[in-house]
PDB file of C-alpha atoms and ligand atoms in Angstrom:
ATOM      1  CA  MET A 123      69.746 138.444 103.686  1.00  0.00           C
ATOM      2  CA  ARG A 124      68.868 140.099 106.971  1.00  0.00           C
ATOM      3  CA  ILE A 125      71.080 142.921 108.125  1.00  0.00           C
ATOM      4  CA  ALA A 126      71.410 144.161 111.673  1.00  0.00           C
ATOM      5  CA  ILE A 127      73.539 147.126 112.593  1.00  0.00           C
ATOM      6  CA  VAL A 128      74.825 147.353 116.140  1.00  0.00           C
ATOM      7  CA  ARG A 129      76.782 149.970 118.042  1.00  0.00           C
ATOM      8  CA  ASN A 130      79.818 148.071 119.279  1.00  0.00           C
ATOM      9  CA  GLY A 131      81.514 144.730 119.797  1.00  0.00           C
ATOM     10  CA  LYS A 132      79.539 143.921 122.928  1.00  0.00           C
ATOM     11  CA  GLU A 133      76.238 144.369 121.112  1.00  0.00           C
ATOM     12  CA  LEU A 134      77.561 142.360 118.193  1.00  0.00           C
ATOM     13  CA  GLY A 135      78.418 139.487 120.534  1.00  0.00           C
ATOM     14  CA  GLU A 136      74.990 139.602 122.144  1.00  0.00           C
ATOM     15  CA  ARG A 137      73.110 139.831 118.863  1.00  0.00           C
ATOM     16  CA  ALA A 138      75.153 137.050 117.259  1.00  0.00           C
ATOM     17  CA  PHE A 139      74.700 134.852 120.326  1.00  0.00           C
ATOM     18  CA  LEU A 140      70.904 135.017 119.865  1.00  0.00           C
ATOM     19  CA  GLU A 141      71.375 133.253 116.527  1.00  0.00           C
ATOM     20  CA  ILE A 142      73.513 130.513 118.072  1.00  0.00           C
ATOM     21  CA  LYS A 143      71.124 130.094 120.993  1.00  0.00           C
ATOM     22  CA  LYS A 144      68.176 129.757 118.599  1.00  0.00           C
ATOM     23  CA  VAL A 145      69.940 126.893 116.834  1.00  0.00           C
ATOM     24  CA  LEU A 146      70.896 125.175 120.100  1.00  0.00           C
ATOM     25  CA  LEU A 147      67.345 125.391 121.441  1.00  0.00           C
ATOM     26  CA  GLU A 148      66.053 123.745 118.284  1.00  0.00           C
ATOM     27  CA  LYS A 149      68.854 121.210 118.158  1.00  0.00           C
ATOM     28  CA  PRO A 150      71.133 120.573 121.151  1.00  0.00           C
ATOM     29  CA  ASP A 151      73.309 118.323 118.956  1.00  0.00           C
ATOM     30  CA  ALA A 152      73.701 121.019 116.283  1.00  0.00           C
ATOM     31  CA  VAL A 153      76.672 121.187 113.943  1.00  0.00           C
ATOM     32  CA  ILE A 154      78.317 124.607 114.260  1.00  0.00           C
ATOM     33  CA  GLY A 155      80.861 125.953 111.782  1.00  0.00           C
ATOM     34  CA  PHE A 156      83.315 128.326 113.440  1.00  0.00           C
ATOM     35  CA  ALA A 157      85.533 131.113 112.145  1.00  0.00           C
ATOM     36  CA  THR A 158      88.686 132.519 113.716  1.00  0.00           C
ATOM     37  CA  GLY A 159      89.939 136.107 113.722  1.00  0.00           C
ATOM     38  CA  ALA A 160      89.219 139.217 115.736  1.00  0.00           C
ATOM     39  CA  THR A 161      85.612 139.702 114.599  1.00  0.00           C
ATOM     40  CA  PRO A 162      83.891 136.710 116.260  1.00  0.00           C
ATOM     41  CA  LEU A 163      85.729 137.180 119.585  1.00  0.00           C
ATOM     42  CA  PRO A 164      82.856 139.107 121.264  1.00  0.00           C
ATOM     43  CA  LEU A 165      80.535 136.247 120.277  1.00  0.00           C
ATOM     44  CA  TYR A 166      82.892 133.660 121.757  1.00  0.00           C
ATOM     45  CA  GLU A 167      83.176 135.746 124.933  1.00  0.00           C
ATOM     46  CA  LYS A 168      79.388 135.871 125.159  1.00  0.00           C
ATOM     47  CA  MET A 169      79.121 132.095 124.610  1.00  0.00           C
ATOM     48  CA  ALA A 170      81.660 131.465 127.372  1.00  0.00           C
ATOM     49  CA  GLU A 171      79.924 133.908 129.726  1.00  0.00           C
ATOM     50  CA  ASP A 172      76.504 132.413 129.037  1.00  0.00           C
ATOM     51  CA  HIS A 173      77.827 128.885 129.532  1.00  0.00           C
ATOM     52  CA  LYS A 174      79.232 129.869 132.928  1.00  0.00           C
ATOM     53  CA  LYS A 175      76.127 131.766 133.996  1.00  0.00           C
ATOM     54  CA  ASN A 176      73.280 129.775 132.456  1.00  0.00           C
ATOM     55  CA  GLY A 177      74.902 126.409 131.845  1.00  0.00           C
ATOM     56  CA  THR A 178      74.073 126.305 128.118  1.00  0.00           C
ATOM     57  CA  SER A 179      75.631 123.024 127.094  1.00  0.00           C
ATOM     58  CA  TYR A 180      77.730 122.206 124.031  1.00  0.00           C
ATOM     59  CA  LYS A 181      78.337 118.569 125.046  1.00  0.00           C
ATOM     60  CA  ARG A 182      76.404 117.219 122.094  1.00  0.00           C
ATOM     61  CA  VAL A 183      77.511 119.889 119.630  1.00  0.00           C
ATOM     62  CA  ARG A 184      79.746 119.010 116.712  1.00  0.00           C
ATOM     63  CA  ALA A 185      82.049 121.797 115.591  1.00  0.00           C
ATOM     64  CA  TYR A 186      84.383 122.395 112.728  1.00  0.00           C
ATOM     65  CA  ASN A 187      86.423 125.316 111.541  1.00  0.00           C
ATOM     66  CA  LEU A 188      86.773 126.951 108.178  1.00  0.00           C
ATOM     67  CA  ASP A 189      90.507 126.999 107.709  1.00  0.00           C
ATOM     68  CA  GLU A 190      94.038 126.584 109.016  1.00  0.00           C
ATOM     69  CA  TYR A 191      97.500 127.749 107.993  1.00  0.00           C
ATOM     70  CA  VAL A 192      99.778 125.346 106.186  1.00  0.00           C
ATOM     71  CA  GLY A 193     102.927 124.574 108.175  1.00  0.00           C
ATOM     72  CA  VAL A 194     101.690 125.821 111.553  1.00  0.00           C
ATOM     73  CA  ASP A 195     101.361 123.219 114.289  1.00  0.00           C
ATOM     74  CA  LYS A 196      98.054 123.013 116.163  1.00  0.00           C
ATOM     75  CA  GLY A 197      99.908 123.759 119.424  1.00  0.00           C
ATOM     76  CA  ASP A 198     101.432 126.952 118.012  1.00  0.00           C
ATOM     77  CA  LYS A 199      99.848 130.140 119.364  1.00  0.00           C
ATOM     78  CA  ALA A 200      99.389 131.450 115.807  1.00  0.00           C
ATOM     79  CA  SER A 201      97.402 128.393 114.687  1.00  0.00           C
ATOM     80  CA  PHE A 202      93.649 128.582 114.311  1.00  0.00           C
ATOM     81  CA  ALA A 203      93.345 125.301 116.239  1.00  0.00           C
ATOM     82  CA  ARG A 204      94.995 126.936 119.243  1.00  0.00           C
ATOM     83  CA  PHE A 205      92.913 130.107 118.764  1.00  0.00           C
ATOM     84  CA  MET A 206      89.714 128.078 119.067  1.00  0.00           C
ATOM     85  CA  ARG A 207      90.927 126.225 122.154  1.00  0.00           C
ATOM     86  CA  ASP A 208      92.163 129.358 123.913  1.00  0.00           C
ATOM     87  CA  ASN A 209      89.233 131.599 123.036  1.00  0.00           C
ATOM     88  CA  LEU A 210      86.277 129.253 123.165  1.00  0.00           C
ATOM     89  CA  PHE A 211      86.584 125.489 123.476  1.00  0.00           C
ATOM     90  CA  SER A 212      88.422 125.596 126.827  1.00  0.00           C
ATOM     91  CA  LYS A 213      85.658 127.861 128.195  1.00  0.00           C
ATOM     92  CA  ILE A 214      82.617 125.764 127.302  1.00  0.00           C
ATOM     93  CA  ASP A 215      81.833 122.083 127.805  1.00  0.00           C
ATOM     94  CA  ILE A 216      82.377 121.004 124.193  1.00  0.00           C
ATOM     95  CA  ASP A 217      84.050 117.625 123.717  1.00  0.00           C
ATOM     96  CA  LEU A 218      87.281 118.275 121.793  1.00  0.00           C
ATOM     97  CA  ALA A 219      86.782 114.910 120.098  1.00  0.00           C
ATOM     98  CA  ASN A 220      83.727 116.471 118.421  1.00  0.00           C
ATOM     99  CA  THR A 221      85.724 119.333 116.936  1.00  0.00           C
ATOM    100  CA  ASP A 222      87.614 119.386 113.660  1.00  0.00           C
ATOM    101  CA  ILE A 223      89.895 121.731 111.759  1.00  0.00           C
ATOM    102  CA  PRO A 224      92.037 121.144 108.668  1.00  0.00           C
ATOM    103  CA  ASN A 225      95.483 119.852 109.568  1.00  0.00           C
ATOM    104  CA  GLY A 226      97.971 122.248 108.020  1.00  0.00           C
ATOM    105  CA  MET A 227     100.833 119.941 109.046  1.00  0.00           C
ATOM    106  CA  ALA A 228      99.501 116.910 107.183  1.00  0.00           C
ATOM    107  CA  GLU A 229     102.129 115.116 105.136  1.00  0.00           C
ATOM    108  CA  ASP A 230      99.714 114.823 102.229  1.00  0.00           C
ATOM    109  CA  LEU A 231      97.821 118.117 102.107  1.00  0.00           C
ATOM    110  CA  ASN A 232      95.634 117.064  99.174  1.00  0.00           C
ATOM    111  CA  ALA A 233      94.513 113.956 101.048  1.00  0.00           C
ATOM    112  CA  GLU A 234      93.779 116.147 104.081  1.00  0.00           C
ATOM    113  CA  CYS A 235      91.627 118.435 101.899  1.00  0.00           C
ATOM    114  CA  GLU A 236      89.724 115.398 100.625  1.00  0.00           C
ATOM    115  CA  ARG A 237      89.194 114.112 104.153  1.00  0.00           C
ATOM    116  CA  TYR A 238      87.872 117.503 105.236  1.00  0.00           C
ATOM    117  CA  ALA A 239      85.582 117.917 102.237  1.00  0.00           C
ATOM    118  CA  GLU A 240      84.137 114.475 102.956  1.00  0.00           C
ATOM    119  CA  MET A 241      83.656 115.342 106.638  1.00  0.00           C
ATOM    120  CA  VAL A 242      81.819 118.584 105.716  1.00  0.00           C
ATOM    121  CA  ARG A 243      79.640 116.728 103.208  1.00  0.00           C
ATOM    122  CA  ALA A 244      78.648 114.233 105.891  1.00  0.00           C
ATOM    123  CA  ASN A 245      77.953 116.971 108.468  1.00  0.00           C
ATOM    124  CA  PRO A 246      76.289 120.028 106.946  1.00  0.00           C
ATOM    125  CA  ALA A 247      76.438 122.849 109.467  1.00  0.00           C
ATOM    126  CA  ASP A 248      73.227 123.986 111.129  1.00  0.00           C
ATOM    127  CA  ILE A 249      74.858 127.380 111.385  1.00  0.00           C
ATOM    128  CA  GLN A 250      78.104 128.662 109.904  1.00  0.00           C
ATOM    129  CA  ILE A 251      79.788 131.675 111.471  1.00  0.00           C
ATOM    130  CA  LEU A 252      81.800 133.812 109.048  1.00  0.00           C
ATOM    131  CA  GLY A 253      83.991 136.878 109.090  1.00  0.00           C
ATOM    132  CA  ILE A 254      84.923 138.750 105.928  1.00  0.00           C
ATOM    133  CA  GLY A 255      88.332 139.785 104.668  1.00  0.00           C
ATOM    134  CA  ARG A 256      89.137 143.351 103.577  1.00  0.00           C
ATOM    135  CA  ASN A 257      89.220 141.907 100.055  1.00  0.00           C
ATOM    136  CA  GLY A 258      85.842 140.197 100.460  1.00  0.00           C
ATOM    137  CA  HIS A 259      87.213 136.733 101.178  1.00  0.00           C
ATOM    138  CA  ILE A 260      85.168 134.247 103.177  1.00  0.00           C
ATOM    139  CA  ALA A 261      87.243 131.610 104.931  1.00  0.00           C
ATOM    140  CA  PHE A 262      90.432 131.812 102.814  1.00  0.00           C
ATOM    141  CA  ASN A 263      88.597 131.891  99.499  1.00  0.00           C
ATOM    142  CA  GLU A 264      90.454 134.813  98.020  1.00  0.00           C
ATOM    143  CA  PRO A 265      89.050 136.847  95.086  1.00  0.00           C
ATOM    144  CA  TYR A 266      88.432 134.833  91.891  1.00  0.00           C
ATOM    145  CA  THR A 267      88.249 131.462  93.690  1.00  0.00           C
ATOM    146  CA  LYS A 268      85.798 129.193  91.879  1.00  0.00           C
ATOM    147  CA  PRO A 269      82.787 128.558  94.162  1.00  0.00           C
ATOM    148  CA  GLU A 270      82.702 124.866  93.269  1.00  0.00           C
ATOM    149  CA  GLU A 271      86.253 124.272  94.502  1.00  0.00           C
ATOM    150  CA  PRO A 272      85.946 122.067  97.597  1.00  0.00           C
ATOM    151  CA  THR A 273      88.338 122.281 100.565  1.00  0.00           C
ATOM    152  CA  HIS A 274      91.646 123.229  98.978  1.00  0.00           C
ATOM    153  CA  ILE A 275      95.089 124.694  99.429  1.00  0.00           C
ATOM    154  CA  ALA A 276      94.756 128.468  99.067  1.00  0.00           C
ATOM    155  CA  LEU A 277      97.495 130.918  98.172  1.00  0.00           C
ATOM    156  CA  LEU A 278      97.025 133.875 100.509  1.00  0.00           C
ATOM    157  CA  THR A 279      97.145 137.370  99.049  1.00  0.00           C
ATOM    158  CA  ALA A 280      99.660 139.904 100.341  1.00  0.00           C
ATOM    159  CA  ASP A 281      96.776 141.869 101.877  1.00  0.00           C
ATOM    160  CA  THR A 282      95.450 138.850 103.762  1.00  0.00           C
ATOM    161  CA  ARG A 283      98.939 138.013 105.031  1.00  0.00           C
ATOM    162  CA  ALA A 284      99.404 141.614 106.183  1.00  0.00           C
ATOM    163  CA  ALA A 285      95.992 141.647 107.907  1.00  0.00           C
ATOM    164  CA  ASN A 286      96.860 138.445 109.784  1.00  0.00           C
ATOM    165  CA  ALA A 287     100.421 139.395 110.727  1.00  0.00           C
ATOM    166  CA  GLY A 288      99.457 140.259 114.314  1.00  0.00           C
ATOM    167  CA  ALA A 289      99.552 136.631 115.454  1.00  0.00           C
ATOM    168  CA  PHE A 290     103.130 136.163 114.248  1.00  0.00           C
ATOM    169  CA  LYS A 291     106.419 137.459 115.662  1.00  0.00           C
ATOM    170  CA  ASP A 292     107.359 138.848 112.278  1.00  0.00           C
ATOM    171  CA  PRO A 293     105.141 139.613 109.254  1.00  0.00           C
ATOM    172  CA  SER A 294     107.481 137.515 107.095  1.00  0.00           C
ATOM    173  CA  LEU A 295     106.491 134.479 109.166  1.00  0.00           C
ATOM    174  CA  VAL A 296     102.813 134.614 108.067  1.00  0.00           C
ATOM    175  CA  PRO A 297     102.316 131.460 105.994  1.00  0.00           C
ATOM    176  CA  THR A 298     101.790 131.810 102.280  1.00  0.00           C
ATOM    177  CA  TYR A 299      99.316 128.934 102.099  1.00  0.00           C
ATOM    178  CA  ALA A 300      96.316 127.789 104.062  1.00  0.00           C
ATOM    179  CA  LEU A 301      93.809 124.956 103.839  1.00  0.00           C
ATOM    180  CA  THR A 302      90.320 126.316 103.445  1.00  0.00           C
ATOM    181  CA  MET A 303      86.781 125.101 103.016  1.00  0.00           C
ATOM    182  CA  GLY A 304      85.383 126.072  99.625  1.00  0.00           C
ATOM    183  CA  ILE A 305      82.588 128.538  98.906  1.00  0.00           C
ATOM    184  CA  ASN A 306      79.898 126.015  97.992  1.00  0.00           C
ATOM    185  CA  GLU A 307      80.823 123.970 101.060  1.00  0.00           C
ATOM    186  CA  ILE A 308      80.213 127.087 103.140  1.00  0.00           C
ATOM    187  CA  LEU A 309      76.883 127.581 101.371  1.00  0.00           C
ATOM    188  CA  SER A 310      75.863 124.033 102.315  1.00  0.00           C
ATOM    189  CA  ALA A 311      75.221 125.277 105.882  1.00  0.00           C
ATOM    190  CA  LYS A 312      71.546 125.660 106.757  1.00  0.00           C
ATOM    191  CA  ARG A 313      72.089 129.130 108.184  1.00  0.00           C
ATOM    192  CA  ILE A 314      74.894 131.602 107.811  1.00  0.00           C
ATOM    193  CA  LEU A 315      75.894 134.267 110.284  1.00  0.00           C
ATOM    194  CA  LEU A 316      78.350 136.799 108.872  1.00  0.00           C
ATOM    195  CA  LEU A 317      79.939 139.302 111.221  1.00  0.00           C
ATOM    196  CA  ALA A 318      81.938 142.385 110.286  1.00  0.00           C
ATOM    197  CA  THR A 319      83.326 145.249 112.302  1.00  0.00           C
ATOM    198  CA  GLY A 320      85.440 148.295 111.592  1.00  0.00           C
ATOM    199  CA  GLU A 321      85.944 150.731 108.771  1.00  0.00           C
ATOM    200  CA  SER A 322      88.492 148.472 107.089  1.00  0.00           C
ATOM    201  CA  LYS A 323      85.627 146.102 106.227  1.00  0.00           C
ATOM    202  CA  ALA A 324      83.218 148.754 104.908  1.00  0.00           C
ATOM    203  CA  GLN A 325      84.164 148.351 101.233  1.00  0.00           C
ATOM    204  CA  ALA A 326      84.007 144.541 101.368  1.00  0.00           C
ATOM    205  CA  VAL A 327      80.612 144.721 103.083  1.00  0.00           C
ATOM    206  CA  TYR A 328      79.369 147.157 100.453  1.00  0.00           C
ATOM    207  CA  ASP A 329      80.639 144.905  97.649  1.00  0.00           C
ATOM    208  CA  MET A 330      79.084 141.823  99.263  1.00  0.00           C
ATOM    209  CA  ILE A 331      75.652 143.458  99.367  1.00  0.00           C
ATOM    210  CA  MET A 332      75.613 145.997  96.562  1.00  0.00           C
ATOM    211  CA  GLY A 333      78.516 145.209  94.262  1.00  0.00           C
ATOM    212  CA  ARG A 334      78.863 143.249  91.040  1.00  0.00           C
ATOM    213  CA  ASP A 335      77.758 139.664  91.433  1.00  0.00           C
ATOM    214  CA  ASP A 336      80.998 137.928  90.537  1.00  0.00           C
ATOM    215  CA  THR A 337      83.966 136.183  92.108  1.00  0.00           C
ATOM    216  CA  SER A 338      85.985 139.403  92.496  1.00  0.00           C
ATOM    217  CA  CYS A 339      84.261 139.635  95.888  1.00  0.00           C
ATOM    218  CA  PRO A 340      83.839 136.017  97.075  1.00  0.00           C
ATOM    219  CA  ALA A 341      81.297 137.057  99.732  1.00  0.00           C
ATOM    220  CA  THR A 342      78.748 137.960  97.020  1.00  0.00           C
ATOM    221  CA  ALA A 343      78.158 134.170  96.808  1.00  0.00           C
ATOM    222  CA  LEU A 344      76.153 134.524 100.038  1.00  0.00           C
ATOM    223  CA  ARG A 345      73.374 136.249  98.061  1.00  0.00           C
ATOM    224  CA  LYS A 346      72.446 132.813  96.749  1.00  0.00           C
ATOM    225  CA  HIS A 347      71.835 131.434 100.251  1.00  0.00           C
ATOM    226  CA  PRO A 348      68.262 131.612 101.601  1.00  0.00           C
ATOM    227  CA  ASP A 349      69.132 132.160 105.280  1.00  0.00           C
ATOM    228  CA  VAL A 350      71.908 134.672 105.892  1.00  0.00           C
ATOM    229  CA  THR A 351      72.098 137.042 108.851  1.00  0.00           C
ATOM    230  CA  VAL A 352      74.683 139.817 108.614  1.00  0.00           C
ATOM    231  CA  ILE A 353      75.615 141.698 111.769  1.00  0.00           C
ATOM    232  CA  LEU A 354      77.643 144.856 111.298  1.00  0.00           C
ATOM    233  CA  ASP A 355      78.868 147.654 113.460  1.00  0.00           C
ATOM    234  CA  LYS A 356      78.283 151.219 112.256  1.00  0.00           C
ATOM    235  CA  GLU A 357      81.777 151.487 110.776  1.00  0.00           C
ATOM    236  CA  ALA A 358      81.477 148.300 108.726  1.00  0.00           C
ATOM    237  CA  ALA A 359      78.039 149.475 107.544  1.00  0.00           C
ATOM    238  CA  SER A 360      79.210 153.006 106.790  1.00  0.00           C
ATOM    239  CA  LEU A 361      79.159 152.716 102.980  1.00  0.00           C
ATOM    240  CA  LEU A 362      75.668 151.233 102.847  1.00  0.00           C
ATOM    241  CA  THR A 363      73.305 154.048 102.125  1.00  0.00           C
ATOM    242  CA  PHE A 364      69.744 153.031 102.581  1.00  0.00           C
ATOM    243  CA  THR A 365      68.444 154.902  99.552  1.00  0.00           C
ATOM    244  CA  GLU A 366      70.816 152.846  97.485  1.00  0.00           C
ATOM    245  CA  TRP A 367      69.727 149.710  99.309  1.00  0.00           C
ATOM    246  CA  GLU A 368      66.078 150.464  98.627  1.00  0.00           C
ATOM    247  CA  ASN A 369      66.794 151.200  94.972  1.00  0.00           C
ATOM    248  CA  ALA A 370      68.610 147.894  94.604  1.00  0.00           C
ATOM    249  CA  ALA A 371      65.798 146.076  96.415  1.00  0.00           C
ATOM    250  CA  GLU A 372      63.231 147.745  94.156  1.00  0.00           C
ATOM    251  CA  ARG A 373      65.231 146.871  91.063  1.00  0.00           C
ATOM    252  CA  ARG A 374      65.515 143.228  92.121  1.00  0.00           C
ATOM    253  CA  ALA A 375      61.789 143.074  92.958  1.00  0.00           C
ATOM    254  CA  ALA A 376      60.946 144.537  89.539  1.00  0.00           C
ATOM    255  CA  GLU A 377      63.241 142.003  87.846  1.00  0.00           C
ATOM    256  CA  ALA A 378      61.681 139.146  89.809  1.00  0.00           C
ATOM    257  CA  SER A 379      58.164 140.242  88.959  1.00  0.00           C
ATOM    258  CA  ALA A 380      59.034 140.667  85.254  1.00  0.00           C
ATOM    259  CA  ALA A 381      60.539 137.164  85.244  1.00  0.00           C
ATOM    260  CA  ALA A 382      57.437 135.753  86.959  1.00  0.00           C
ATOM    261  CA  ALA A 383      55.144 137.504  84.462  1.00  0.00           C
ATOM    262  CA  GLU A 384      57.160 136.105  81.572  1.00  0.00           C
ATOM    263  CA  GLU A 385      57.008 132.617  83.053  1.00  0.00           C
ATOM    264  CA  ALA A 386      53.227 132.947  83.483  1.00  0.00           C
ATOM    265  CA  LEU A 387      52.896 133.972  79.812  1.00  0.00           C
ATOM    266  CA  VAL A 388      54.914 130.973  78.674  1.00  0.00           C
ATOM    267  CA  GLU A 389      52.762 128.689  80.831  1.00  0.00           C
ATOM    268  CA  GLU A 390      49.590 130.292  79.495  1.00  0.00           C
ATOM    269  CA  ALA A 391      50.760 129.796  75.904  1.00  0.00           C
ATOM    270  CA  ALA A 392      51.625 126.159  76.667  1.00  0.00           C
ATOM    271  CA  ALA A 393      48.207 125.649  78.269  1.00  0.00           C
ATOM    272  CA  ASP A 394      46.469 127.215  75.224  1.00  0.00           C
ATOM    273  CA  GLU A 395      48.427 124.966  72.921  1.00  0.00           C
ATOM    274  CA  ALA A 396      47.521 121.896  74.987  1.00  0.00           C
ATOM    275  CA  ALA A 397      43.859 122.983  75.029  1.00  0.00           C
ATOM    276  CA  ASP A 398      43.910 123.348  71.214  1.00  0.00           C
ATOM    277  CA  GLU A 399      45.341 119.868  70.853  1.00  0.00           C
ATOM    278  CA  GLU A 400      42.929 118.239  73.318  1.00  0.00           C
ATOM    279  CA  PRO A 401      39.636 120.088  72.989  1.00  0.00           C
ATOM    280  CA  VAL A 402      37.818 117.610  75.253  1.00  0.00           C
ATOM    281  CA  GLU A 403      39.621 118.813  78.369  1.00  0.00           C
ATOM    282  CA  THR A 404      38.521 122.029  80.028  1.00  0.00           C
ATOM    283  CA  ALA A 405      41.124 124.746  79.862  1.00  0.00           C
ATOM    284  CA  GLU A 406      42.964 125.002  83.132  1.00  0.00           C
ATOM    285  CA  GLU A 407      43.107 128.300  84.848  1.00  0.00           C
ATOM    286  CA  THR A 408      46.559 129.756  84.640  1.00  0.00           C
ATOM    287  CA  ALA A 409      47.941 129.573  88.117  1.00  0.00           C
ATOM    288  CA  GLU A 410      49.084 132.872  89.415  1.00  0.00           C
ATOM    289  CA  GLU A 411      52.789 132.780  89.925  1.00  0.00           C
ATOM    290  CA  GLU A 412      53.913 133.912  93.298  1.00  0.00           C
ATOM    291  CA  VAL A 413      56.510 136.604  92.907  1.00  0.00           C
ATOM    292  CA  PRO A 414      59.605 135.439  94.777  1.00  0.00           C
ATOM    293  CA  ALA A 415      59.940 137.448  97.929  1.00  0.00           C
ATOM    294  CA  GLU A 416      62.737 139.935  97.748  1.00  0.00           C
ATOM    295  CA  GLU A 417      65.529 139.947 100.286  1.00  0.00           C
ATOM    296  CA  ILE A 418      64.400 141.966 103.220  1.00  0.00           C
ATOM    297  CA  ALA A 419      66.754 144.122 105.169  1.00  0.00           C
ATOM    298  CA  GLU A 420      65.843 143.954 108.815  1.00  0.00           C
ATOM    299  CA  THR A 421      67.823 146.927 109.847  1.00  0.00           C
ATOM    300  CA  ALA A 422      68.033 147.714 113.482  1.00  0.00           C
ATOM    301  CA  ALA A 423      68.752 151.438 113.302  1.00  0.00           C
ATOM    302  CA  PRO A 424      71.423 152.232 115.843  1.00  0.00           C
ATOM    303  CA  ALA A 425      70.086 154.158 118.818  1.00  0.00           C
ATOM    304  CA  GLU A 426      71.342 157.680 119.354  1.00  0.00           C
ATOM    305  CA  GLU A 427      74.408 157.764 121.485  1.00  0.00           C
TER     306      GLU A 427
HETATM  307  C1  F6R B 729      89.046 132.960 109.660  1.00  0.00           C
HETATM  308  C2  F6R B 729      88.627 133.245 108.308  1.00  0.00           C
HETATM  309  C3  F6R B 729      88.773 134.591 107.685  1.00  0.00           C
HETATM  310  C4  F6R B 729      88.387 135.732 108.623  1.00  0.00           C
HETATM  311  C5  F6R B 729      88.595 137.091 107.947  1.00  0.00           C
HETATM  312  C6  F6R B 729      88.335 138.228 108.891  1.00  0.00           C
HETATM  313  O1  F6R B 729      88.761 131.628 110.028  1.00  0.00           O
HETATM  314  O2  F6R B 729      88.175 132.358 107.672  1.00  0.00           O
HETATM  315  O3  F6R B 729      87.974 134.667 106.531  1.00  0.00           O
HETATM  316  O4  F6R B 729      87.069 135.595 109.025  1.00  0.00           O
HETATM  317  O5  F6R B 729      89.892 137.178 107.454  1.00  0.00           O
HETATM  318  O6  F6R B 729      89.294 138.205 109.917  1.00  0.00           O
HETATM  319  P1  F6R B 729      89.177 139.192 111.153  1.00  0.00           P
HETATM  320  O7  F6R B 729      87.954 138.828 111.897  1.00  0.00           O
HETATM  321  O8  F6R B 729      90.422 138.926 111.972  1.00  0.00           O
HETATM  322  O9  F6R B 729      89.120 140.559 110.597  1.00  0.00           O
END
């Protein structure tokens, strides 16, 4: 997990855009997984601005979104489908036929979840953009969701409904259910780009990186992924103390090296046993186990203001 800390939304958009650009340069027909919400807006603004200025093309890109409310029409201003069109797709040259989002108005919601899960399986994302909920959710995988659950109907927590009330005329109108990609489906992306801003996300960010490794904070699942970039503003990073980070990194490195040493001993014992049984063969040298590299925090220390 690489962590970059930036000073404000503008910097977050620019830094996040570098990750998208890298993918597009490697693969102009990349599959991009998008998130909605306030956090990725500076990135979408930067993508639109860059498209206008430099002509970066999304014509061959395939895009799909993480989630959608149940019972909200795609034309409704509060829908995530409309959010994507208004804030990004109408400002770049993406072909809307190459975009997908769960249909929260489907007559058979279970069948729609199956269709979506199948679509994601067939099109693993080259990069998946994520926000994080105040309760540590990713997409609408609320705390205690089983990671292996594929795209499903999620019951939104009161906190999530309150956090998302802004898009609705009245907080009571925030849907209770949403269709969401599952955690392991999210992890099937080749790269993950998680963005978080504001003090209200500081605890969730702390839990994601430093907290107990269980489903109480769904974002901890990202620790299993080999290519995650986290971009935070100072407020979202405010609970991460670097001493603590270093201690945790040291602890994990020590655990990894102890595990590697144990594995080497087992292999050595097995080799000795084999050598005893077949004395004709020369004893093989015990290969030195490479200690798995520990997660490295690439922290861009914020410049003095
Ligand atoms: C949105 C989504 C959610 C949001 C999260 C943060 O598609 O899946 O997980 O990323 O709720 O939302 P904001 O950015 O509005 O704070």
